[in-house]
């Protein structure tokens, strides 16, 4: 069975016949790499069984035999993939043939290539290998049809492969030197513990570790050190014990965030390549390399969670066609800058957009009408306390909490909701700065988006029942970059329509109802 996937052709003269190039194969060391991944899960399990003195029983031999069988099957599968996969780059196309029973032939015209991302995990780097993902920037029903992946070629071959694709030149050409835009500064590590996910990651690790110990039947209660620590905590007053546990979790969260920061952003470099693309490299154990053609860049997004706002810092994300914001902050290919000072973020924004200054830094944003403030006060001072008081009331009904817990949590939530609502209202704003649409909103995570006006493909207006009564609407600028839309929440209807017409003249005008002339 053979399937063929080919990107649509671009209108224009037919390209010249591609020059004949030899077919290439994956590196044979990929067979060893595929089997070595089984060693990682096996070592903790075998170590736990050895500590439990349960390694030489029947269950231990069954587990060991299962791992040997799985390793053999994986090695055989990888050998078949190695023997049946071949690829080549011609003057006009990138071709890949793979599969034994189900044959797949892919070819992508080189002028349709939009990205060539290079990734090397620790095992790949140990064996000198890498993976290259070639994307066209298009979206179809099957995502695997939009990209071509070569997993298991040498790093030198991967670098040459990426350079050839993005240079648009013939094989054998030597690329020019890139222009550096930004590099990692060690002082940026101080912002890593200020992310919201630090403590959550520690709690997840502790919870997962306890469940693993329960699954393996290992009881830490029999450990002398664990019993001594538990007895010491039990002897402390309850507030002191809670403070000690919180301090330990805080230390673990800070340490974990620093380790995560080093793994994700070590060796960070942002460069502009001569062929007209942005190239980002980062990663300690897993090396990630992302290349984006500059003609696909539509704007940037500056996100500032509450902890980073307190120290005048933020994160920067690239908005580009074909470069989705999928994945975590560690693997997201659109993540352009780690948590860094605002001055650095604005400088990188100006360099990436090729502007004299950042449109975000000098934007005089228009404020939103007062009904937008009332909506946030209702949510922060009425709806949020009611939502918190409901579970507290259930606890009172079950006898777990005292009767005064309900009014206490409602009052505390309302007291916190009022300043947050005011802050959310102050954060609303929109403006046109040169060729860019600048929009800002949010309080827990304040986001400021700078989007090129010529990349807006349409406008959508939505009104809820409460918005209709308040004379507000939510405008959405549709684009092919990022999440596919930029929202302007709770804007006045007439002002929003005028703003949309000013941002993209001729699009909204034919659909607007003419305002009646004032009577004399």
PDB file of C-alpha atoms in Angstrom, residues 16 117 154 190 223 237 243 253 258 309 318 376 378 383 399 405 422 431 462 471 477 481 493 504:
ATOM      1  CA  UNK A  16      13.375  23.303 -13.641  1.00  0.00           C
ATOM      2  CA  UNK A 117      13.639  22.471  13.468  1.00  0.00           C
ATOM      3  CA  UNK A 154      24.111  12.566  12.337  1.00  0.00           C
ATOM      4  CA  UNK A 190      16.770  34.968  39.273  1.00  0.00           C
ATOM      5  CA  UNK A 223      12.718   3.735  57.969  1.00  0.00           C
ATOM      6  CA  UNK A 237       2.770  23.254  67.202  1.00  0.00           C
ATOM      7  CA  UNK A 243       5.587  26.725  58.283  1.00  0.00           C
ATOM      8  CA  UNK A 253      10.420  24.746  44.291  1.00  0.00           C
ATOM      9  CA  UNK A 258      16.525  26.717  38.624  1.00  0.00           C
ATOM     10  CA  UNK A 309       5.168  42.029  36.956  1.00  0.00           C
ATOM     11  CA  UNK A 318       6.795  34.759  18.672  1.00  0.00           C
ATOM     12  CA  UNK A 376     -14.950  42.793  36.601  1.00  0.00           C
ATOM     13  CA  UNK A 378     -19.207  41.766  39.725  1.00  0.00           C
ATOM     14  CA  UNK A 383     -19.366  35.640  41.687  1.00  0.00           C
ATOM     15  CA  UNK A 399     -19.473  19.052  60.095  1.00  0.00           C
ATOM     16  CA  UNK A 405     -15.895  29.543  57.780  1.00  0.00           C
ATOM     17  CA  UNK A 422      -9.423  47.162  39.436  1.00  0.00           C
ATOM     18  CA  UNK A 431      -4.059  51.048  20.024  1.00  0.00           C
ATOM     19  CA  UNK A 462     -19.357  38.758  19.918  1.00  0.00           C
ATOM     20  CA  UNK A 471     -23.131  48.329  25.321  1.00  0.00           C
ATOM     21  CA  UNK A 477      -8.786  39.915  15.028  1.00  0.00           C
ATOM     22  CA  UNK A 481      -0.315  33.171  13.611  1.00  0.00           C
ATOM     23  CA  UNK A 493     -19.398  48.781  20.271  1.00  0.00           C
ATOM     24  CA  UNK A 504      -8.011  47.422   8.311  1.00  0.00           C
TER      25      UNK A 504
END
